[in-house]
Coordinates of C-alpha atoms in Angstrom, one line a residue:
Chain A
M29 CA 49.5 0.5 -71.4
F30 CA 52.2 2.9 -72.6
E31 CA 49.7 4.6 -75.0
D32 CA 47.0 4.9 -72.4
K33 CA 49.4 6.6 -69.9
L34 CA 50.7 8.9 -72.6
K35 CA 47.2 9.7 -73.6
Q36 CA 46.0 10.5 -70.2
A37 CA 49.0 12.7 -69.7
F38 CA 48.1 14.8 -72.7
V39 CA 44.5 14.9 -71.6
N40 CA 45.4 16.1 -68.0
A41 CA 48.0 18.6 -69.2
L42 CA 46.3 20.3 -72.1
S43 CA 42.8 19.8 -70.6
I44 CA 41.4 18.4 -73.7
E45 CA 39.1 15.4 -74.4
E46 CA 40.6 12.0 -75.3
N47 CA 39.6 11.9 -78.7
E48 CA 41.3 15.2 -79.5
V49 CA 44.6 13.3 -78.7
T50 CA 45.8 11.8 -82.1
A51 CA 49.1 11.5 -83.9
E52 CA 48.5 15.0 -85.6
L53 CA 48.0 16.8 -82.1
A54 CA 50.9 19.4 -82.4
Y55 CA 52.3 22.2 -80.4
S56 CA 50.8 25.5 -81.3
Q57 CA 48.4 24.0 -83.8
H58 CA 46.0 23.3 -81.1
P59 CA 44.8 26.3 -79.4
K60 CA 45.3 24.9 -75.8
W61 CA 48.9 23.5 -76.5
D62 CA 50.8 26.6 -75.8
S63 CA 53.8 27.3 -73.8
T64 CA 52.0 27.1 -70.3
A65 CA 50.3 24.0 -71.3
H66 CA 53.7 22.8 -72.5
M67 CA 55.2 23.1 -69.0
V68 CA 52.3 21.3 -67.4
L69 CA 52.7 18.5 -69.9
I70 CA 56.3 18.1 -69.1
A71 CA 55.7 17.8 -65.5
E72 CA 53.0 15.5 -66.1
L73 CA 54.9 13.3 -68.6
E74 CA 57.8 13.4 -66.1
S75 CA 55.8 12.1 -63.1
S76 CA 53.6 9.5 -64.8
F77 CA 56.7 7.9 -66.4
D78 CA 59.1 8.8 -63.5
I79 CA 61.6 10.3 -65.9
M80 CA 63.7 13.5 -66.0
L81 CA 63.6 14.9 -69.7
D82 CA 66.4 16.7 -71.1
T83 CA 66.5 20.4 -72.6
D84 CA 66.8 19.0 -76.2
D85 CA 63.9 16.6 -75.8
I86 CA 61.6 19.3 -74.2
I87 CA 62.0 21.5 -77.1
D88 CA 61.7 18.6 -79.5
M89 CA 58.4 17.5 -78.1
S90 CA 56.4 19.3 -80.7
S91 CA 53.7 16.7 -81.4
Y92 CA 52.0 13.7 -79.6
Q93 CA 53.7 11.2 -81.9
K94 CA 56.9 12.8 -81.2
A95 CA 56.3 12.7 -77.5
G96 CA 55.7 9.0 -77.7
E97 CA 59.1 8.5 -79.5
I98 CA 60.9 10.6 -76.9
I99 CA 59.6 8.9 -74.0
Q100 CA 60.3 5.5 -75.4
K101 CA 64.0 6.4 -75.4
Y102 CA 63.8 7.0 -71.6
I103 CA 61.7 3.9 -70.8
A104 CA 63.5 1.4 -72.9
Chain B
M295 CA 66.4 63.8 -80.1
M296 CA 64.8 61.9 -83.1
D297 CA 61.5 59.7 -82.4
F298 CA 62.3 56.0 -83.3
W299 CA 59.3 55.9 -85.7
S300 CA 60.4 58.7 -87.8
K301 CA 61.7 58.3 -91.4
S302 CA 65.0 60.0 -90.6
H303 CA 65.7 57.9 -87.8
F304 CA 65.2 54.6 -90.1
L305 CA 67.3 56.3 -92.9
Q306 CA 70.3 56.8 -90.7
A307 CA 70.5 53.2 -89.5
P308 CA 73.6 51.5 -90.3
K309 CA 73.4 48.7 -93.2
T310 CA 74.4 46.0 -90.6
A311 CA 71.2 46.4 -88.5
Y312 CA 68.3 44.2 -89.5
I313 CA 64.7 43.8 -88.8
V314 CA 64.1 39.9 -88.9
D315 CA 60.6 38.6 -89.9
S316 CA 60.8 35.1 -88.7
I317 CA 58.2 33.4 -91.0
A318 CA 58.3 35.7 -94.1
G319 CA 59.8 33.1 -96.4
E320 CA 57.8 31.0 -98.8
D321 CA 58.9 27.8 -96.9
S322 CA 58.1 30.0 -93.6
S323 CA 61.9 30.8 -93.2
A324 CA 63.1 34.0 -91.7
I325 CA 64.0 37.1 -94.0
A326 CA 66.3 40.0 -92.8
Y327 CA 65.6 43.4 -94.1
S328 CA 67.5 46.4 -93.5
Y329 CA 65.9 49.5 -91.9
Q330 CA 66.1 51.4 -95.0
Q331 CA 64.1 48.4 -96.7
V332 CA 61.5 48.5 -93.8
D333 CA 61.2 52.3 -94.4
S334 CA 60.2 51.9 -97.8
M335 CA 57.7 49.2 -96.9
I336 CA 56.3 51.8 -94.6
D337 CA 56.1 54.4 -97.4
T338 CA 54.2 51.6 -99.5
F339 CA 51.7 50.9 -96.8
I340 CA 50.9 54.6 -96.4
N341 CA 50.7 55.2 -100.0
E342 CA 48.9 52.3 -101.3
Q343 CA 46.8 51.1 -98.2
I344 CA 46.1 54.1 -95.9
K345 CA 45.9 56.9 -98.6
P346 CA 46.0 59.6 -96.3
D347 CA 45.8 62.3 -99.0
V348 CA 42.5 60.9 -100.1
Y349 CA 41.3 60.1 -96.7
T350 CA 42.5 63.1 -94.8
G351 CA 42.4 63.8 -91.0
K352 CA 43.4 61.9 -87.8
K353 CA 42.1 58.3 -87.7
I354 CA 41.8 55.5 -85.6
I355 CA 43.4 52.2 -86.6
A356 CA 42.9 48.9 -84.9
I357 CA 46.0 46.6 -85.3
E358 CA 45.5 43.1 -84.6
A359 CA 48.7 42.4 -83.2
N360 CA 51.4 39.6 -83.7
N361 CA 55.0 39.7 -84.0
Q362 CA 55.4 39.8 -87.8
L363 CA 56.9 42.7 -89.9
G364 CA 53.4 43.5 -91.5
C365 CA 52.2 44.3 -87.9
L366 CA 55.3 46.4 -87.2
V367 CA 54.9 48.3 -90.5
A368 CA 51.4 48.9 -90.0
Y369 CA 52.1 50.4 -86.5
L370 CA 55.0 52.5 -87.6
A371 CA 53.0 53.8 -90.6
S372 CA 50.2 54.9 -88.4
L373 CA 52.6 56.7 -85.9
R374 CA 54.2 58.6 -88.7
L375 CA 50.8 60.0 -89.7
G376 CA 49.8 61.0 -86.1
Y377 CA 47.1 58.4 -86.1
L378 CA 45.6 56.7 -83.0
V379 CA 46.4 53.1 -82.7
I380 CA 44.4 50.5 -80.9
F381 CA 46.2 47.1 -80.5
I382 CA 43.9 44.1 -80.4
D383 CA 45.1 40.8 -78.7
A384 CA 44.7 38.5 -81.8
N385 CA 43.4 35.7 -79.4
L386 CA 40.2 37.4 -78.5
S387 CA 37.0 36.0 -80.1
T388 CA 35.5 37.7 -83.2
E389 CA 32.7 38.8 -81.1
Q390 CA 35.0 40.6 -78.6
K391 CA 37.1 41.9 -81.5
N392 CA 34.0 43.3 -83.2
N393 CA 32.9 45.0 -79.8
L394 CA 36.2 47.0 -79.3
I395 CA 36.0 48.1 -83.1
S396 CA 32.5 49.4 -82.6
E397 CA 33.0 50.8 -79.1
Y398 CA 35.9 52.8 -80.4
A399 CA 34.4 53.7 -83.8
V400 CA 37.6 52.5 -85.3
D401 CA 38.1 53.8 -88.9
L402 CA 40.9 51.1 -90.3
V403 CA 41.3 47.8 -89.4
Y404 CA 44.8 46.0 -90.1
Q405 CA 44.7 42.2 -89.9
P406 CA 48.1 40.3 -90.7
K407 CA 48.3 39.4 -94.3
K408 CA 45.0 40.9 -95.3
T409 CA 43.9 44.1 -97.1
L410 CA 43.3 47.0 -94.7
I411 CA 39.5 47.3 -94.0
R412 CA 37.9 50.7 -94.0
H413 CA 35.0 51.3 -91.8
N414 CA 34.2 55.0 -92.1
N415 CA 34.6 55.9 -95.8
N416 CA 34.1 59.5 -95.0
K417 CA 36.9 61.2 -97.3
H418 CA 37.3 64.4 -95.4
G419 CA 38.2 65.1 -92.0
Q420 CA 37.9 63.0 -89.0
T421 CA 34.6 61.6 -88.0
Q422 CA 35.0 62.0 -84.4
K423 CA 37.1 64.1 -82.3
I424 CA 40.4 62.7 -81.2
A425 CA 42.9 64.5 -79.0
P426 CA 46.0 65.4 -81.4
Q427 CA 48.5 64.1 -79.0
L428 CA 46.8 60.7 -78.5
A429 CA 49.0 57.8 -79.9
L430 CA 48.1 54.6 -78.6
L431 CA 45.4 52.8 -76.6
L432 CA 46.6 49.7 -74.8
S433 CA 44.4 47.1 -72.7
T434 CA 45.6 46.2 -69.1
S435 CA 43.1 43.2 -68.5
G436 CA 44.6 40.1 -70.1
S437 CA 42.5 38.5 -72.6
T438 CA 39.1 39.5 -71.3
G439 CA 38.3 41.7 -74.3
S440 CA 37.3 44.5 -71.7
P441 CA 37.1 47.8 -73.5
K442 CA 38.9 49.5 -70.8
M443 CA 42.1 51.2 -72.3
V444 CA 45.0 53.0 -71.2
K445 CA 45.6 56.3 -73.2
L446 CA 49.2 57.1 -74.1
S447 CA 50.4 60.2 -76.0
Y448 CA 53.2 60.7 -78.5
Q449 CA 55.2 62.1 -75.9
N450 CA 54.6 59.3 -73.4
L451 CA 56.0 56.8 -76.1
S452 CA 59.1 58.9 -76.8
A453 CA 59.8 59.7 -72.9
N454 CA 59.6 56.1 -71.9
C455 CA 61.7 54.9 -74.7
Q456 CA 64.4 57.5 -74.1
S457 CA 64.5 56.9 -70.1
I458 CA 65.0 52.9 -70.7
C459 CA 67.7 53.7 -73.3
Q460 CA 69.7 55.5 -70.3
F461 CA 69.7 52.7 -68.1
L462 CA 69.6 49.4 -70.4
P463 CA 72.9 49.1 -72.1
I464 CA 71.3 48.7 -75.6
Q465 CA 73.8 48.9 -78.4
Q466 CA 73.5 49.1 -82.1
T467 CA 75.5 46.0 -82.4
D468 CA 73.1 44.1 -80.1
S469 CA 70.3 41.8 -81.3
V470 CA 67.2 40.9 -79.6
I471 CA 64.2 38.3 -80.4
T472 CA 60.7 39.2 -79.2
T473 CA 59.6 36.9 -76.3
L474 CA 56.3 38.8 -75.7
P475 CA 53.3 39.9 -77.6
M476 CA 53.5 43.6 -79.2
H477 CA 50.1 44.5 -77.7
Y478 CA 51.6 44.2 -74.1
S479 CA 53.1 47.2 -73.0
F480 CA 56.5 45.4 -72.0
G481 CA 56.9 43.9 -75.2
L482 CA 56.2 46.9 -77.1
S483 CA 58.9 48.8 -75.1
V484 CA 61.4 46.3 -76.0
I485 CA 60.6 47.1 -79.8
H486 CA 60.6 50.8 -79.3
T487 CA 63.9 50.8 -77.4
H488 CA 65.8 48.4 -79.9
L489 CA 64.4 50.3 -82.7
F490 CA 65.6 53.6 -81.1
R491 CA 69.2 52.1 -80.8
H492 CA 69.1 50.7 -84.4
S493 CA 69.9 47.2 -83.1
T494 CA 69.0 44.1 -85.0
L495 CA 65.3 43.0 -84.0
I496 CA 64.0 39.7 -84.8
L497 CA 60.2 39.5 -85.0
S498 CA 58.9 35.9 -83.8
D499 CA 55.8 34.5 -82.2
F500 CA 57.8 31.4 -81.2
G501 CA 57.9 30.7 -77.6
V502 CA 61.0 29.4 -75.7
M503 CA 59.5 26.1 -75.5
E504 CA 60.0 25.7 -79.1
K505 CA 62.9 24.5 -81.4
S506 CA 62.4 27.3 -84.1
F507 CA 63.0 30.0 -81.2
W508 CA 66.5 28.8 -80.3
Q509 CA 67.3 28.2 -84.1
L510 CA 66.8 31.9 -84.5
F511 CA 68.5 32.9 -81.4
K512 CA 71.9 31.0 -82.3
Q513 CA 71.7 32.2 -85.9
Y514 CA 71.3 36.0 -85.0
Q515 CA 73.3 35.7 -81.9
V516 CA 70.9 37.2 -79.6
S517 CA 72.5 39.4 -77.1
C518 CA 69.5 40.7 -75.1
F519 CA 67.1 38.9 -73.3
Y520 CA 63.8 39.9 -72.0
G521 CA 61.1 37.9 -70.0
V522 CA 58.3 37.9 -67.6
P523 CA 58.7 35.6 -64.5
F524 CA 57.0 32.8 -66.2
I525 CA 59.6 32.8 -69.3
Y526 CA 62.2 32.7 -66.7
E527 CA 60.5 29.6 -65.1
M528 CA 60.4 27.9 -68.4
L529 CA 64.4 28.7 -68.9
Q530 CA 65.1 27.5 -65.6
R531 CA 63.1 24.2 -66.4
L532 CA 65.0 24.0 -69.7
N533 CA 68.2 24.4 -67.7
Y534 CA 70.1 27.6 -68.2
K535 CA 73.3 25.8 -68.4
R536 CA 72.0 23.9 -71.6
L537 CA 70.8 26.7 -73.4
P538 CA 72.9 28.9 -76.0
L539 CA 72.9 31.8 -73.8
K540 CA 76.8 32.6 -73.8
Q541 CA 76.5 35.8 -76.2
V542 CA 73.8 37.3 -74.2
R543 CA 75.0 40.6 -72.5
F544 CA 72.0 41.4 -70.4
F545 CA 68.8 39.7 -69.1
A546 CA 66.1 41.7 -68.0
Q547 CA 62.9 41.0 -66.1
A548 CA 59.6 43.0 -65.6
G549 CA 55.7 41.6 -65.7
G550 CA 55.4 40.9 -62.1
K551 CA 57.5 40.1 -58.9
M552 CA 59.7 37.2 -59.8
R553 CA 60.4 35.0 -56.9
E554 CA 63.7 35.6 -55.1
A555 CA 64.9 32.0 -55.5
Q556 CA 64.5 32.3 -59.1
I557 CA 66.4 35.5 -59.4
H558 CA 69.0 34.1 -57.3
H559 CA 69.2 31.0 -59.6
L560 CA 69.5 33.0 -62.8
H561 CA 72.2 35.2 -61.0
G562 CA 74.3 32.4 -60.3
F563 CA 74.4 31.5 -63.9
L564 CA 75.6 34.7 -65.0
T565 CA 79.3 35.3 -66.1
D566 CA 81.3 38.3 -65.3
K567 CA 80.2 39.9 -68.2
Q568 CA 76.6 39.5 -68.1
Q569 CA 74.2 41.5 -66.3
L570 CA 70.6 41.2 -65.0
F571 CA 68.0 44.0 -64.6
I572 CA 65.1 43.5 -62.4
M573 CA 62.5 45.9 -63.4
Y574 CA 59.1 47.2 -62.5
G575 CA 56.5 48.9 -64.4
Q576 CA 52.8 49.4 -65.6
T577 CA 51.1 50.0 -68.6
E578 CA 49.6 53.2 -67.0
A579 CA 53.4 54.4 -67.2
T580 CA 53.7 53.6 -70.8
A581 CA 55.8 50.5 -69.5
R582 CA 58.8 51.0 -67.2
I583 CA 58.8 52.8 -63.9
A584 CA 61.7 51.5 -61.9
Y585 CA 64.9 49.4 -62.0
L586 CA 67.4 47.9 -59.9
E587 CA 70.9 48.4 -60.4
P588 CA 72.6 45.2 -61.6
A589 CA 75.5 45.5 -59.1
K590 CA 73.1 45.2 -56.0
L591 CA 72.1 41.6 -57.0
P592 CA 72.1 39.1 -55.6
A593 CA 71.7 41.1 -52.0
K594 CA 68.7 43.0 -53.0
A595 CA 66.7 40.5 -55.0
H596 CA 63.6 41.6 -53.1
C597 CA 63.8 45.3 -54.3
I598 CA 62.5 47.2 -57.6
G599 CA 65.3 49.6 -57.1
Q600 CA 64.7 53.1 -58.0
A601 CA 62.9 55.5 -60.4
I602 CA 64.2 55.4 -64.0
P603 CA 66.0 58.3 -65.5
N604 CA 63.6 61.3 -65.7
G605 CA 61.2 59.9 -63.1
Q606 CA 60.4 60.0 -59.5
L607 CA 58.8 57.9 -56.9
K608 CA 57.4 58.6 -53.5
L609 CA 55.2 57.0 -50.8
I610 CA 51.8 58.2 -49.6
N611 CA 49.6 57.0 -46.7
E612 CA 46.0 56.6 -46.7
N613 CA 45.5 60.4 -46.4
D614 CA 47.4 61.0 -49.7
L615 CA 49.9 62.8 -47.7
A616 CA 53.7 61.9 -48.5
A617 CA 54.5 59.0 -45.9
D618 CA 57.4 59.5 -43.4
T619 CA 59.8 57.1 -45.0
T620 CA 62.7 57.6 -42.7
A621 CA 60.7 55.7 -40.0
R622 CA 60.5 52.6 -42.3
T623 CA 56.7 53.0 -42.9
S624 CA 55.1 51.6 -45.9
G625 CA 52.9 53.4 -48.2
E626 CA 51.4 53.3 -51.6
L627 CA 53.8 54.0 -54.4
C628 CA 53.5 56.9 -56.6
Y629 CA 55.5 57.8 -59.6
R630 CA 56.1 61.0 -61.7
G631 CA 57.3 61.4 -65.1
D632 CA 56.5 62.3 -68.8
N633 CA 55.7 58.5 -69.2
V634 CA 52.5 58.8 -67.1
F635 CA 49.5 57.9 -69.2
C636 CA 46.7 60.3 -70.0
G637 CA 43.7 58.5 -68.4
Y638 CA 41.6 55.6 -69.1
A639 CA 39.2 55.3 -72.3
H640 CA 36.1 53.1 -72.4
S641 CA 34.6 54.1 -75.6
S642 CA 35.1 56.6 -78.6
A643 CA 33.7 59.3 -76.4
D644 CA 36.8 59.3 -74.1
L645 CA 39.1 60.2 -76.8
A646 CA 38.7 64.0 -77.3
E647 CA 40.2 64.8 -74.0
L648 CA 43.6 64.0 -72.4
E649 CA 43.7 63.9 -68.6
T650 CA 46.8 65.4 -66.8
I651 CA 48.0 63.0 -64.2
D652 CA 50.7 64.4 -62.1
W653 CA 51.3 61.4 -59.6
L654 CA 50.4 58.0 -60.9
K655 CA 49.1 55.9 -58.1
T656 CA 50.5 52.5 -58.6
G657 CA 48.1 50.5 -56.3
D658 CA 51.4 48.9 -54.9
I659 CA 52.2 49.1 -51.2
A660 CA 56.0 49.7 -50.8
T661 CA 58.7 50.6 -48.2
R662 CA 62.0 52.5 -49.1
D663 CA 65.4 51.5 -47.5
T664 CA 68.3 53.5 -46.4
D665 CA 69.9 53.3 -49.8
G666 CA 66.8 54.8 -51.5
D667 CA 65.5 51.5 -53.0
Y668 CA 62.0 50.6 -53.0
C669 CA 60.7 47.1 -52.3
I670 CA 56.9 46.2 -52.9
I671 CA 55.1 44.3 -50.0
G672 CA 51.6 44.2 -50.9
R673 CA 48.6 45.6 -53.1
T674 CA 45.9 48.0 -52.7
K675 CA 43.8 47.1 -55.6
R676 CA 42.3 43.9 -56.1
F677 CA 44.1 42.4 -58.9
I678 CA 46.7 39.4 -59.3
K679 CA 48.8 38.5 -62.2
I680 CA 48.7 35.1 -63.9
V681 CA 51.6 34.4 -66.2
G682 CA 52.4 38.1 -66.1
K683 CA 48.9 39.0 -67.2
R684 CA 47.0 41.5 -64.9
I685 CA 43.7 40.0 -63.7
N686 CA 41.2 42.2 -62.1
L687 CA 39.3 40.4 -59.2
D688 CA 36.4 42.8 -59.4
E689 CA 35.9 41.9 -63.1
I690 CA 36.0 37.9 -62.3
Q691 CA 33.5 38.8 -59.4
S692 CA 31.0 40.2 -61.9
W693 CA 31.6 37.2 -64.4
L694 CA 30.8 34.8 -61.5
D695 CA 27.8 36.8 -60.3
K696 CA 26.1 36.2 -63.5
R697 CA 26.8 32.5 -63.6
Y698 CA 27.6 31.0 -60.1
P699 CA 26.5 33.2 -57.6
A700 CA 28.1 33.3 -54.0
I701 CA 31.5 32.7 -55.0
C702 CA 34.1 35.2 -54.1
P703 CA 37.6 35.2 -55.9
V704 CA 40.8 36.0 -54.1
G705 CA 44.3 34.8 -54.6
K706 CA 47.9 35.8 -55.3
D707 CA 50.1 35.7 -58.3
D708 CA 49.6 32.6 -60.4
L709 CA 47.1 31.3 -58.1
L710 CA 43.4 32.4 -58.5
I711 CA 41.3 31.1 -55.7
L712 CA 37.5 30.8 -56.0
T713 CA 36.0 30.6 -52.3
R714 CA 32.4 29.7 -51.5
C715 CA 30.7 28.6 -48.1
K716 CA 30.1 24.9 -47.5
R717 CA 26.4 24.2 -48.4
F718 CA 26.0 20.4 -49.3
E719 CA 26.6 17.7 -46.6
S720 CA 25.5 14.7 -48.4
E721 CA 27.8 12.7 -50.7
I722 CA 25.4 12.7 -53.8
E723 CA 25.2 16.5 -53.5
S724 CA 29.0 17.0 -53.2
E725 CA 29.4 14.9 -56.3
I726 CA 27.1 17.4 -58.4
E727 CA 29.1 20.0 -56.6
S728 CA 32.5 18.7 -57.9
E729 CA 30.8 18.6 -61.4
I730 CA 30.0 22.0 -61.1
E731 CA 33.3 22.9 -59.9
S732 CA 35.2 21.5 -62.8
E733 CA 32.9 23.2 -65.4
L734 CA 33.4 26.5 -63.7
A735 CA 37.2 26.2 -63.6
E736 CA 37.0 25.2 -67.3
Q737 CA 34.8 28.1 -68.5
L738 CA 36.6 30.8 -66.3
A739 CA 40.1 29.6 -67.6
L740 CA 38.6 30.2 -71.2
F741 CA 37.2 33.7 -70.2
L742 CA 40.6 34.8 -68.8
G743 CA 42.8 33.0 -71.5
C744 CA 44.7 31.1 -68.9
H745 CA 45.4 27.5 -68.0
P746 CA 43.0 26.0 -65.6
R747 CA 45.7 24.7 -63.3
Y748 CA 46.1 28.4 -62.0
I749 CA 42.5 28.1 -60.7
K750 CA 41.8 26.5 -57.4
Q751 CA 38.5 26.2 -55.5
V752 CA 38.1 26.0 -51.8
Q753 CA 35.1 25.6 -49.4
I754 CA 35.3 27.9 -46.0
P755 CA 32.7 27.7 -43.2
E756 CA 31.8 31.4 -43.4
M757 CA 32.6 34.5 -45.1
P758 CA 34.6 37.0 -43.2
I759 CA 32.8 40.3 -42.9
N760 CA 34.4 43.6 -41.7
T761 CA 32.7 46.1 -39.6
N762 CA 30.9 47.9 -42.7
G763 CA 29.3 44.8 -43.7
K764 CA 31.5 44.0 -46.6
I765 CA 33.4 40.9 -47.3
D766 CA 37.1 41.3 -45.7
F767 CA 39.1 40.3 -48.6
M768 CA 42.5 40.4 -46.6
Q769 CA 40.9 37.9 -44.0
L770 CA 39.3 36.0 -46.9
N771 CA 42.6 35.7 -48.7
K772 CA 44.3 34.3 -45.7
I773 CA 41.6 31.8 -45.0
A774 CA 41.4 30.7 -48.5
L775 CA 45.1 30.1 -48.7
Q776 CA 45.1 28.2 -45.5
A777 CA 42.2 26.2 -46.6
L778 CA 44.1 25.2 -50.0
E779 CA 47.2 24.2 -48.1
N780 CA 45.1 22.0 -45.8
Q781 CA 43.2 20.5 -48.9
D782 CA 46.5 19.9 -50.6
A783 CA 47.8 18.2 -47.4
N784 CA 45.0 15.9 -47.2
G785 CA 44.6 14.6 -50.6

């Protein structure tokens, strides 16, 4: 459930295919994950998990795996 | 006055000024070089790569731009030799890059971390005629790879740099980090002016959403911050209060109109010692045209202020006559100064001659208040800006016509709306339609190099036509914005 929601947020925000969302997916490694997409991603994550991300966490969210770890912290 | 690219200017820099290459180290760490060290790199590049004593004459060099020292060295070396530089956006496809290189019969191609490629091996003289004063070709069209370029002379570069340094309080002790690409006129003007003042310049491609950016920011105590509205939007989202901005002496914004609420928000966070410069410009004016005196904020957040030092502004009406500005009428904003460009180029055939343009018509409609401050209220030309990049709607129209006819693009900044008349009534057909729609947005976003969220599509009952039988874009824009609002409200 958590994984699906997280994956879907990435698919929507970066406008990529579901199979592209892997643990290795990282900021500025994938051509579509640039600063604009990052802004969209933050908004998408905040609305799907109903949370408000902190400055440091937004900057730290440099990969799909990292995003999972950060979101877990908020919903735990 | 000495030019910012000259050898003597570099040799005169104090030893406490650095040019920092953010990922130069073996572990991709930052390395700081003195101006003198960079000067010898420029010498080496000239002698060992360009070899002007073997290959004589004025050459055209294409530089694939990124914010790394190698790129800056190639650029400054070319300016010292009096060459013509054409910056190429590294994000273009190989096909688009090759197209530009052949359209302009480029002699030399610089790509980061690669050996210089020589196309024309003609050793003596130039292979084509290039005006001696021509320094730089910059694109205005975002990432579409269009060959249309703005021609800038050595005098244009010099004049705009000096004017900017007269109103922005850049000091030798300042430190700046790149936030914009080098091939973009605003980004390039930041580099020019800070080199001119011998301040510390951190070359980086990291964005404000990246940790590495803020590490460099803290390490080098960045004191001057530049951004387009979208960058400030990101800072606002990150929260100004939580960012290490205390040592920043001034913020400057250009690259499109920033929303007033955003200006007020940023202004609210400034301390007594910090200033905010709202600026206005165009690539056709090398970069900068006008700025608003910081003391006039927050009251005049809607204004672009007055012409930069050594420049002049005026308003004209449709008949090209000076508008009567005492009566608060609006007119097209025109600018005059030594930084006004030398015409457009579409291919190498346009490089032999420079056009003399007295008044630059900006395409923006403005008013002037009793203090002499200008305020932009609209546009005569069909273009919008997406994340600071200029997008020509006519160019989109011709792209659409080849693929999806009967769609007309309109919109405002950060919102491109594709309008079409409602054709299908049945549900099955609507489904096919929506599939085409999502594919279209995806493809167009790829072509423009922007995120698909900036592209919306609406269906309208019929196209508004004006008396001469053409599409009435003003009216269509209104209808489209309204239709989009209804669409959002309903679902």
